[in-house]
Amino acid sequence: MIQSNGSFTINNVIVKEVYPANISNYGNLTLDGVAIGGDITQGINIGTVFPGQTKTITYQARVAQAQNFSFGTTTILDLVTISSTDSNFLPTTVSPVSILVSKSGVLGASTASTGLTNYFWVDSFFLPLALALLGIWLYRSKFIGVPSWVGSIQLKNKETSAQKELQNKIAMIRKEETK
């Protein structure tokens, strides 16, 4: 927004944008709501500004991609200059616009393993199948001592059953002898 606070008419007022690094022109330049041609970075002539008159210039700029900024908040100062060919024009200080760019992200691991191989079919079907087949093969090839272990347990169970049966028969014989 440009406003004439003096008592003079200013002719050939030129407004120029000086984009800092990581800012570029995007266009959509308007003067008092009306689209105009030109490039704000080259300077545009907004014509005459009368005493007390205000002119509004709008345009769009584009901020660079995220990889051009470091993590955290970066402040970019955007400067506009105003000039005129009139001798009665006194340059004024234009306050720079502060543009705050915040870049954040996930700190730490950006990928996480979801299984042994990260392939759903391998992890959920083929690996369990392969492990089951390997176990069956090891059992049948008697590589694992499971059959002998099972056999020894069965033998102990038979011995225990025979011992109990023998003790029961001895107890019955003793009962009959005491009668």
mmCIF file with all atom_site columns, C-alpha atoms in Angstrom:
data_model
loop_
_atom_site.group_PDB
_atom_site.id
_atom_site.type_symbol
_atom_site.label_atom_id
_atom_site.label_alt_id
_atom_site.label_comp_id
_atom_site.label_asym_id
_atom_site.label_entity_id
_atom_site.label_seq_id
_atom_site.pdbx_PDB_ins_code
_atom_site.Cartn_x
_atom_site.Cartn_y
_atom_site.Cartn_z
_atom_site.occupancy
_atom_site.B_iso_or_equiv
_atom_site.pdbx_formal_charge
_atom_site.auth_seq_id
_atom_site.auth_comp_id
_atom_site.auth_asym_id
_atom_site.auth_atom_id
_atom_site.pdbx_PDB_model_num
ATOM 1   C CA . MET A 1 1   ? 0.000  0.000    0.000   1.00 0.00 ? 1   MET A CA 1
ATOM 2   C CA . ILE A 1 2   ? 1.423  3.366    -1.032  1.00 0.00 ? 2   ILE A CA 1
ATOM 3   C CA . GLN A 1 3   ? 0.077  6.605    0.409   1.00 0.00 ? 3   GLN A CA 1
ATOM 4   C CA . SER A 1 4   ? 1.038  10.211   -0.296  1.00 0.00 ? 4   SER A CA 1
ATOM 5   C CA . ASN A 1 5   ? 1.273  12.101   2.995   1.00 0.00 ? 5   ASN A CA 1
ATOM 6   C CA . GLY A 1 6   ? 2.626  15.302   1.466   1.00 0.00 ? 6   GLY A CA 1
ATOM 7   C CA . SER A 1 7   ? 1.001  18.211   -0.326  1.00 0.00 ? 7   SER A CA 1
ATOM 8   C CA . PHE A 1 8   ? 2.593  17.486   -3.715  1.00 0.00 ? 8   PHE A CA 1
ATOM 9   C CA . THR A 1 9   ? 1.449  15.350   -6.586  1.00 0.00 ? 9   THR A CA 1
ATOM 10  C CA . ILE A 1 10  ? 4.078  12.723   -7.405  1.00 0.00 ? 10  ILE A CA 1
ATOM 11  C CA . ASN A 1 11  ? 4.386  11.559   -11.022 1.00 0.00 ? 11  ASN A CA 1
ATOM 12  C CA . ASN A 1 12  ? 5.940  8.376    -12.389 1.00 0.00 ? 12  ASN A CA 1
ATOM 13  C CA . VAL A 1 13  ? 5.989  6.497    -9.089  1.00 0.00 ? 13  VAL A CA 1
ATOM 14  C CA . ILE A 1 14  ? 7.926  3.255    -9.549  1.00 0.00 ? 14  ILE A CA 1
ATOM 15  C CA . VAL A 1 15  ? 7.598  0.341    -7.138  1.00 0.00 ? 15  VAL A CA 1
ATOM 16  C CA . LYS A 1 16  ? 10.196 -2.408   -7.233  1.00 0.00 ? 16  LYS A CA 1
ATOM 17  C CA . GLU A 1 17  ? 10.448 -5.628   -5.249  1.00 0.00 ? 17  GLU A CA 1
ATOM 18  C CA . VAL A 1 18  ? 13.897 -6.928   -4.360  1.00 0.00 ? 18  VAL A CA 1
ATOM 19  C CA . TYR A 1 19  ? 13.386 -10.606  -3.645  1.00 0.00 ? 19  TYR A CA 1
ATOM 20  C CA . PRO A 1 20  ? 15.885 -12.231  -1.312  1.00 0.00 ? 20  PRO A CA 1
ATOM 21  C CA . ALA A 1 21  ? 17.283 -15.716  -1.896  1.00 0.00 ? 21  ALA A CA 1
ATOM 22  C CA . ASN A 1 22  ? 14.692 -18.532  -1.826  1.00 0.00 ? 22  ASN A CA 1
ATOM 23  C CA . ILE A 1 23  ? 11.830 -16.236  -2.887  1.00 0.00 ? 23  ILE A CA 1
ATOM 24  C CA . SER A 1 24  ? 10.688 -15.945  -6.507  1.00 0.00 ? 24  SER A CA 1
ATOM 25  C CA . ASN A 1 25  ? 8.000  -14.053  -8.393  1.00 0.00 ? 25  ASN A CA 1
ATOM 26  C CA . TYR A 1 26  ? 4.716  -15.873  -8.851  1.00 0.00 ? 26  TYR A CA 1
ATOM 27  C CA . GLY A 1 27  ? 2.736  -13.133  -10.593 1.00 0.00 ? 27  GLY A CA 1
ATOM 28  C CA . ASN A 1 28  ? -0.909 -12.102  -10.153 1.00 0.00 ? 28  ASN A CA 1
ATOM 29  C CA . LEU A 1 29  ? 0.071  -8.431   -10.068 1.00 0.00 ? 29  LEU A CA 1
ATOM 30  C CA . THR A 1 30  ? -2.786 -5.996   -9.375  1.00 0.00 ? 30  THR A CA 1
ATOM 31  C CA . LEU A 1 31  ? -3.021 -2.239   -8.813  1.00 0.00 ? 31  LEU A CA 1
ATOM 32  C CA . ASP A 1 32  ? -6.069 -1.153   -6.804  1.00 0.00 ? 32  ASP A CA 1
ATOM 33  C CA . GLY A 1 33  ? -7.711 -4.520   -7.499  1.00 0.00 ? 33  GLY A CA 1
ATOM 34  C CA . VAL A 1 34  ? -7.181 -4.398   -11.290 1.00 0.00 ? 34  VAL A CA 1
ATOM 35  C CA . ALA A 1 35  ? -4.799 -6.885   -12.924 1.00 0.00 ? 35  ALA A CA 1
ATOM 36  C CA . ILE A 1 36  ? -1.844 -5.202   -14.622 1.00 0.00 ? 36  ILE A CA 1
ATOM 37  C CA . GLY A 1 37  ? 1.050  -6.471   -16.708 1.00 0.00 ? 37  GLY A CA 1
ATOM 38  C CA . GLY A 1 38  ? 4.661  -6.184   -15.723 1.00 0.00 ? 38  GLY A CA 1
ATOM 39  C CA . ASP A 1 39  ? 7.132  -7.670   -13.324 1.00 0.00 ? 39  ASP A CA 1
ATOM 40  C CA . ILE A 1 40  ? 7.410  -6.257   -9.820  1.00 0.00 ? 40  ILE A CA 1
ATOM 41  C CA . THR A 1 41  ? 11.075 -7.337   -9.696  1.00 0.00 ? 41  THR A CA 1
ATOM 42  C CA . GLN A 1 42  ? 11.824 -5.108   -12.701 1.00 0.00 ? 42  GLN A CA 1
ATOM 43  C CA . GLY A 1 43  ? 9.798  -2.231   -11.269 1.00 0.00 ? 43  GLY A CA 1
ATOM 44  C CA . ILE A 1 44  ? 6.321  -1.090   -12.260 1.00 0.00 ? 44  ILE A CA 1
ATOM 45  C CA . ASN A 1 45  ? 5.186  2.451    -12.888 1.00 0.00 ? 45  ASN A CA 1
ATOM 46  C CA . ILE A 1 46  ? 1.970  3.028    -10.946 1.00 0.00 ? 46  ILE A CA 1
ATOM 47  C CA . GLY A 1 47  ? 1.542  6.492    -12.451 1.00 0.00 ? 47  GLY A CA 1
ATOM 48  C CA . THR A 1 48  ? 0.628  9.585    -10.458 1.00 0.00 ? 48  THR A CA 1
ATOM 49  C CA . VAL A 1 49  ? -0.108 9.666    -6.735  1.00 0.00 ? 49  VAL A CA 1
ATOM 50  C CA . PHE A 1 50  ? -2.083 12.712   -5.579  1.00 0.00 ? 50  PHE A CA 1
ATOM 51  C CA . PRO A 1 51  ? -1.851 14.233   -2.068  1.00 0.00 ? 51  PRO A CA 1
ATOM 52  C CA . GLY A 1 52  ? -3.663 11.980   0.440   1.00 0.00 ? 52  GLY A CA 1
ATOM 53  C CA . GLN A 1 53  ? -4.233 9.257    -2.171  1.00 0.00 ? 53  GLN A CA 1
ATOM 54  C CA . THR A 1 54  ? -3.544 5.594    -1.416  1.00 0.00 ? 54  THR A CA 1
ATOM 55  C CA . LYS A 1 55  ? -2.690 2.964    -4.036  1.00 0.00 ? 55  LYS A CA 1
ATOM 56  C CA . THR A 1 56  ? -2.663 -0.731   -3.258  1.00 0.00 ? 56  THR A CA 1
ATOM 57  C CA . ILE A 1 57  ? -0.407 -3.160   -5.088  1.00 0.00 ? 57  ILE A CA 1
ATOM 58  C CA . THR A 1 58  ? -0.798 -6.902   -4.611  1.00 0.00 ? 58  THR A CA 1
ATOM 59  C CA . TYR A 1 59  ? 1.240  -9.734   -6.066  1.00 0.00 ? 59  TYR A CA 1
ATOM 60  C CA . GLN A 1 60  ? 2.255  -13.232  -5.176  1.00 0.00 ? 60  GLN A CA 1
ATOM 61  C CA . ALA A 1 61  ? 5.665  -14.661  -4.446  1.00 0.00 ? 61  ALA A CA 1
ATOM 62  C CA . ARG A 1 62  ? 6.734  -18.255  -4.056  1.00 0.00 ? 62  ARG A CA 1
ATOM 63  C CA . VAL A 1 63  ? 8.932  -19.628  -1.274  1.00 0.00 ? 63  VAL A CA 1
ATOM 64  C CA . ALA A 1 64  ? 11.547 -22.183  -2.388  1.00 0.00 ? 64  ALA A CA 1
ATOM 65  C CA . GLN A 1 65  ? 11.296 -25.903  -1.691  1.00 0.00 ? 65  GLN A CA 1
ATOM 66  C CA . ALA A 1 66  ? 11.828 -27.203  1.858   1.00 0.00 ? 66  ALA A CA 1
ATOM 67  C CA . GLN A 1 67  ? 15.294 -28.612  1.122   1.00 0.00 ? 67  GLN A CA 1
ATOM 68  C CA . ASN A 1 68  ? 16.552 -25.021  0.669   1.00 0.00 ? 68  ASN A CA 1
ATOM 69  C CA . PHE A 1 69  ? 15.970 -24.300  4.353   1.00 0.00 ? 69  PHE A CA 1
ATOM 70  C CA . SER A 1 70  ? 17.477 -25.725  7.510   1.00 0.00 ? 70  SER A CA 1
ATOM 71  C CA . PHE A 1 71  ? 15.324 -27.285  10.225  1.00 0.00 ? 71  PHE A CA 1
ATOM 72  C CA . GLY A 1 72  ? 13.679 -24.771  12.506  1.00 0.00 ? 72  GLY A CA 1
ATOM 73  C CA . THR A 1 73  ? 12.422 -21.288  11.654  1.00 0.00 ? 73  THR A CA 1
ATOM 74  C CA . THR A 1 74  ? 14.128 -19.109  9.053   1.00 0.00 ? 74  THR A CA 1
ATOM 75  C CA . THR A 1 75  ? 13.315 -15.390  8.801   1.00 0.00 ? 75  THR A CA 1
ATOM 76  C CA . ILE A 1 76  ? 13.519 -13.858  5.335   1.00 0.00 ? 76  ILE A CA 1
ATOM 77  C CA . LEU A 1 77  ? 13.376 -10.073  4.978   1.00 0.00 ? 77  LEU A CA 1
ATOM 78  C CA . ASP A 1 78  ? 11.612 -8.883   1.835   1.00 0.00 ? 78  ASP A CA 1
ATOM 79  C CA . LEU A 1 79  ? 12.392 -5.334   0.693   1.00 0.00 ? 79  LEU A CA 1
ATOM 80  C CA . VAL A 1 80  ? 10.327 -3.014   -1.543  1.00 0.00 ? 80  VAL A CA 1
ATOM 81  C CA . THR A 1 81  ? 11.707 0.233    -2.987  1.00 0.00 ? 81  THR A CA 1
ATOM 82  C CA . ILE A 1 82  ? 9.706  3.255    -4.156  1.00 0.00 ? 82  ILE A CA 1
ATOM 83  C CA . SER A 1 83  ? 11.126 5.912    -6.455  1.00 0.00 ? 83  SER A CA 1
ATOM 84  C CA . SER A 1 84  ? 9.994  8.715    -8.753  1.00 0.00 ? 84  SER A CA 1
ATOM 85  C CA . THR A 1 85  ? 11.451 10.961   -11.448 1.00 0.00 ? 85  THR A CA 1
ATOM 86  C CA . ASP A 1 86  ? 9.897  14.048   -9.781  1.00 0.00 ? 86  ASP A CA 1
ATOM 87  C CA . SER A 1 87  ? 12.318 16.376   -8.025  1.00 0.00 ? 87  SER A CA 1
ATOM 88  C CA . ASN A 1 88  ? 9.871  17.016   -5.160  1.00 0.00 ? 88  ASN A CA 1
ATOM 89  C CA . PHE A 1 89  ? 9.751  13.272   -4.288  1.00 0.00 ? 89  PHE A CA 1
ATOM 90  C CA . LEU A 1 90  ? 11.372 12.469   -0.961  1.00 0.00 ? 90  LEU A CA 1
ATOM 91  C CA . PRO A 1 91  ? 12.232 8.773    -0.653  1.00 0.00 ? 91  PRO A CA 1
ATOM 92  C CA . THR A 1 92  ? 10.716 7.245    2.431   1.00 0.00 ? 92  THR A CA 1
ATOM 93  C CA . THR A 1 93  ? 11.720 4.292    4.477   1.00 0.00 ? 93  THR A CA 1
ATOM 94  C CA . VAL A 1 94  ? 9.757  1.212    3.579   1.00 0.00 ? 94  VAL A CA 1
ATOM 95  C CA . SER A 1 95  ? 9.594  -1.359   6.345   1.00 0.00 ? 95  SER A CA 1
ATOM 96  C CA . PRO A 1 96  ? 10.708 -4.780   5.094   1.00 0.00 ? 96  PRO A CA 1
ATOM 97  C CA . VAL A 1 97  ? 8.267  -7.635   5.280   1.00 0.00 ? 97  VAL A CA 1
ATOM 98  C CA . SER A 1 98  ? 9.362  -10.541  7.482   1.00 0.00 ? 98  SER A CA 1
ATOM 99  C CA . ILE A 1 99  ? 8.597  -13.956  6.056   1.00 0.00 ? 99  ILE A CA 1
ATOM 100 C CA . LEU A 1 100 ? 8.904  -16.817  8.547   1.00 0.00 ? 100 LEU A CA 1
ATOM 101 C CA . VAL A 1 101 ? 9.584  -20.243  7.053   1.00 0.00 ? 101 VAL A CA 1
ATOM 102 C CA . SER A 1 102 ? 9.292  -23.191  9.438   1.00 0.00 ? 102 SER A CA 1
ATOM 103 C CA . LYS A 1 103 ? 10.737 -26.550  8.519   1.00 0.00 ? 103 LYS A CA 1
ATOM 104 C CA . SER A 1 104 ? 10.113 -29.495  10.761  1.00 0.00 ? 104 SER A CA 1
ATOM 105 C CA . GLY A 1 105 ? 10.387 -33.216  10.391  1.00 0.00 ? 105 GLY A CA 1
ATOM 106 C CA . VAL A 1 106 ? 10.549 -36.500  12.153  1.00 0.00 ? 106 VAL A CA 1
ATOM 107 C CA . LEU A 1 107 ? 13.724 -36.825  14.149  1.00 0.00 ? 107 LEU A CA 1
ATOM 108 C CA . GLY A 1 108 ? 15.206 -40.298  14.235  1.00 0.00 ? 108 GLY A CA 1
ATOM 109 C CA . ALA A 1 109 ? 14.326 -43.279  12.127  1.00 0.00 ? 109 ALA A CA 1
ATOM 110 C CA . SER A 1 110 ? 12.332 -42.539  9.038   1.00 0.00 ? 110 SER A CA 1
ATOM 111 C CA . THR A 1 111 ? 11.733 -46.209  8.238   1.00 0.00 ? 111 THR A CA 1
ATOM 112 C CA . ALA A 1 112 ? 10.865 -48.987  10.600  1.00 0.00 ? 112 ALA A CA 1
ATOM 113 C CA . SER A 1 113 ? 11.190 -52.676  9.933   1.00 0.00 ? 113 SER A CA 1
ATOM 114 C CA . THR A 1 114 ? 7.844  -54.430  10.005  1.00 0.00 ? 114 THR A CA 1
ATOM 115 C CA . GLY A 1 115 ? 9.155  -57.961  9.717   1.00 0.00 ? 115 GLY A CA 1
ATOM 116 C CA . LEU A 1 116 ? 12.173 -60.079  8.954   1.00 0.00 ? 116 LEU A CA 1
ATOM 117 C CA . THR A 1 117 ? 12.220 -59.155  5.261   1.00 0.00 ? 117 THR A CA 1
ATOM 118 C CA . ASN A 1 118 ? 9.633  -56.341  4.999   1.00 0.00 ? 118 ASN A CA 1
ATOM 119 C CA . TYR A 1 119 ? 7.760  -58.409  2.390   1.00 0.00 ? 119 TYR A CA 1
ATOM 120 C CA . PHE A 1 120 ? 4.295  -59.358  3.629   1.00 0.00 ? 120 PHE A CA 1
ATOM 121 C CA . TRP A 1 121 ? 3.986  -62.684  1.781   1.00 0.00 ? 121 TRP A CA 1
ATOM 122 C CA . VAL A 1 122 ? 7.455  -63.832  2.752   1.00 0.00 ? 122 VAL A CA 1
ATOM 123 C CA . ASP A 1 123 ? 7.049  -62.855  6.403   1.00 0.00 ? 123 ASP A CA 1
ATOM 124 C CA . SER A 1 124 ? 3.501  -64.137  6.886   1.00 0.00 ? 124 SER A CA 1
ATOM 125 C CA . PHE A 1 125 ? 3.373  -67.259  4.690   1.00 0.00 ? 125 PHE A CA 1
ATOM 126 C CA . PHE A 1 126 ? 6.632  -68.526  3.213   1.00 0.00 ? 126 PHE A CA 1
ATOM 127 C CA . LEU A 1 127 ? 8.859  -68.228  6.295   1.00 0.00 ? 127 LEU A CA 1
ATOM 128 C CA . PRO A 1 128 ? 6.436  -70.056  8.617   1.00 0.00 ? 128 PRO A CA 1
ATOM 129 C CA . LEU A 1 129 ? 5.887  -72.726  5.924   1.00 0.00 ? 129 LEU A CA 1
ATOM 130 C CA . ALA A 1 130 ? 9.636  -73.179  5.444   1.00 0.00 ? 130 ALA A CA 1
ATOM 131 C CA . LEU A 1 131 ? 10.181 -73.471  9.208   1.00 0.00 ? 131 LEU A CA 1
ATOM 132 C CA . ALA A 1 132 ? 7.387  -76.048  9.529   1.00 0.00 ? 132 ALA A CA 1
ATOM 133 C CA . LEU A 1 133 ? 8.756  -78.153  6.643   1.00 0.00 ? 133 LEU A CA 1
ATOM 134 C CA . LEU A 1 134 ? 12.266 -77.973  8.103   1.00 0.00 ? 134 LEU A CA 1
ATOM 135 C CA . GLY A 1 135 ? 10.953 -79.164  11.469  1.00 0.00 ? 135 GLY A CA 1
ATOM 136 C CA . ILE A 1 136 ? 9.122  -82.098  9.873   1.00 0.00 ? 136 ILE A CA 1
ATOM 137 C CA . TRP A 1 137 ? 12.211 -83.095  7.888   1.00 0.00 ? 137 TRP A CA 1
ATOM 138 C CA . LEU A 1 138 ? 14.430 -82.923  10.978  1.00 0.00 ? 138 LEU A CA 1
ATOM 139 C CA . TYR A 1 139 ? 11.937 -85.029  12.942  1.00 0.00 ? 139 TYR A CA 1
ATOM 140 C CA . ARG A 1 140 ? 11.641 -87.710  10.257  1.00 0.00 ? 140 ARG A CA 1
ATOM 141 C CA . SER A 1 141 ? 15.365 -87.864  9.583   1.00 0.00 ? 141 SER A CA 1
ATOM 142 C CA . LYS A 1 142 ? 15.875 -88.440  13.327  1.00 0.00 ? 142 LYS A CA 1
ATOM 143 C CA . PHE A 1 143 ? 18.331 -85.575  13.251  1.00 0.00 ? 143 PHE A CA 1
ATOM 144 C CA . ILE A 1 144 ? 16.576 -84.207  16.282  1.00 0.00 ? 144 ILE A CA 1
ATOM 145 C CA . GLY A 1 145 ? 16.432 -86.660  19.178  1.00 0.00 ? 145 GLY A CA 1
ATOM 146 C CA . VAL A 1 146 ? 12.681 -86.260  19.531  1.00 0.00 ? 146 VAL A CA 1
ATOM 147 C CA . PRO A 1 147 ? 11.784 -89.889  18.667  1.00 0.00 ? 147 PRO A CA 1
ATOM 148 C CA . SER A 1 148 ? 14.211 -91.312  21.240  1.00 0.00 ? 148 SER A CA 1
ATOM 149 C CA . TRP A 1 149 ? 13.059 -88.779  23.808  1.00 0.00 ? 149 TRP A CA 1
ATOM 150 C CA . VAL A 1 150 ? 9.421  -89.657  23.184  1.00 0.00 ? 150 VAL A CA 1
ATOM 151 C CA . GLY A 1 151 ? 10.323 -93.368  23.348  1.00 0.00 ? 151 GLY A CA 1
ATOM 152 C CA . SER A 1 152 ? 12.091 -92.953  26.697  1.00 0.00 ? 152 SER A CA 1
ATOM 153 C CA . ILE A 1 153 ? 9.077  -91.147  28.152  1.00 0.00 ? 153 ILE A CA 1
ATOM 154 C CA . GLN A 1 154 ? 6.751  -93.884  26.899  1.00 0.00 ? 154 GLN A CA 1
ATOM 155 C CA . LEU A 1 155 ? 9.019  -96.531  28.447  1.00 0.00 ? 155 LEU A CA 1
ATOM 156 C CA . LYS A 1 156 ? 9.007  -94.714  31.797  1.00 0.00 ? 156 LYS A CA 1
ATOM 157 C CA . ASN A 1 157 ? 5.215  -94.500  31.665  1.00 0.00 ? 157 ASN A CA 1
ATOM 158 C CA . LYS A 1 158 ? 4.966  -98.276  30.980  1.00 0.00 ? 158 LYS A CA 1
ATOM 159 C CA . GLU A 1 159 ? 7.355  -99.026  33.831  1.00 0.00 ? 159 GLU A CA 1
ATOM 160 C CA . THR A 1 160 ? 5.380  -96.823  36.183  1.00 0.00 ? 160 THR A CA 1
ATOM 161 C CA . SER A 1 161 ? 2.118  -98.518  35.135  1.00 0.00 ? 161 SER A CA 1
ATOM 162 C CA . ALA A 1 162 ? 3.656  -101.978 35.591  1.00 0.00 ? 162 ALA A CA 1
ATOM 163 C CA . GLN A 1 163 ? 4.988  -101.013 39.046  1.00 0.00 ? 163 GLN A CA 1
ATOM 164 C CA . LYS A 1 164 ? 1.546  -99.795  40.127  1.00 0.00 ? 164 LYS A CA 1
ATOM 165 C CA . GLU A 1 165 ? -0.135 -102.928 38.794  1.00 0.00 ? 165 GLU A CA 1
ATOM 166 C CA . LEU A 1 166 ? 2.412  -105.132 40.593  1.00 0.00 ? 166 LEU A CA 1
ATOM 167 C CA . GLN A 1 167 ? 1.921  -103.262 43.864  1.00 0.00 ? 167 GLN A CA 1
ATOM 168 C CA . ASN A 1 168 ? -1.867 -103.604 43.532  1.00 0.00 ? 168 ASN A CA 1
ATOM 169 C CA . LYS A 1 169 ? -1.566 -107.396 42.992  1.00 0.00 ? 169 LYS A CA 1
ATOM 170 C CA . ILE A 1 170 ? 0.806  -107.757 45.963  1.00 0.00 ? 170 ILE A CA 1
ATOM 171 C CA . ALA A 1 171 ? -1.630 -105.790 48.112  1.00 0.00 ? 171 ALA A CA 1
ATOM 172 C CA . MET A 1 172 ? -4.506 -108.062 47.026  1.00 0.00 ? 172 MET A CA 1
ATOM 173 C CA . ILE A 1 173 ? -2.510 -111.236 47.774  1.00 0.00 ? 173 ILE A CA 1
ATOM 174 C CA . ARG A 1 174 ? -1.609 -109.963 51.251  1.00 0.00 ? 174 ARG A CA 1
ATOM 175 C CA . LYS A 1 175 ? -5.253 -109.197 51.913  1.00 0.00 ? 175 LYS A CA 1
ATOM 176 C CA . GLU A 1 176 ? -6.260 -112.723 51.016  1.00 0.00 ? 176 GLU A CA 1
ATOM 177 C CA . GLU A 1 177 ? -3.506 -114.220 53.181  1.00 0.00 ? 177 GLU A CA 1
ATOM 178 C CA . THR A 1 178 ? -4.600 -112.240 56.216  1.00 0.00 ? 178 THR A CA 1
ATOM 179 C CA . LYS A 1 179 ? -8.170 -113.479 55.978  1.00 0.00 ? 179 LYS A CA 1
#
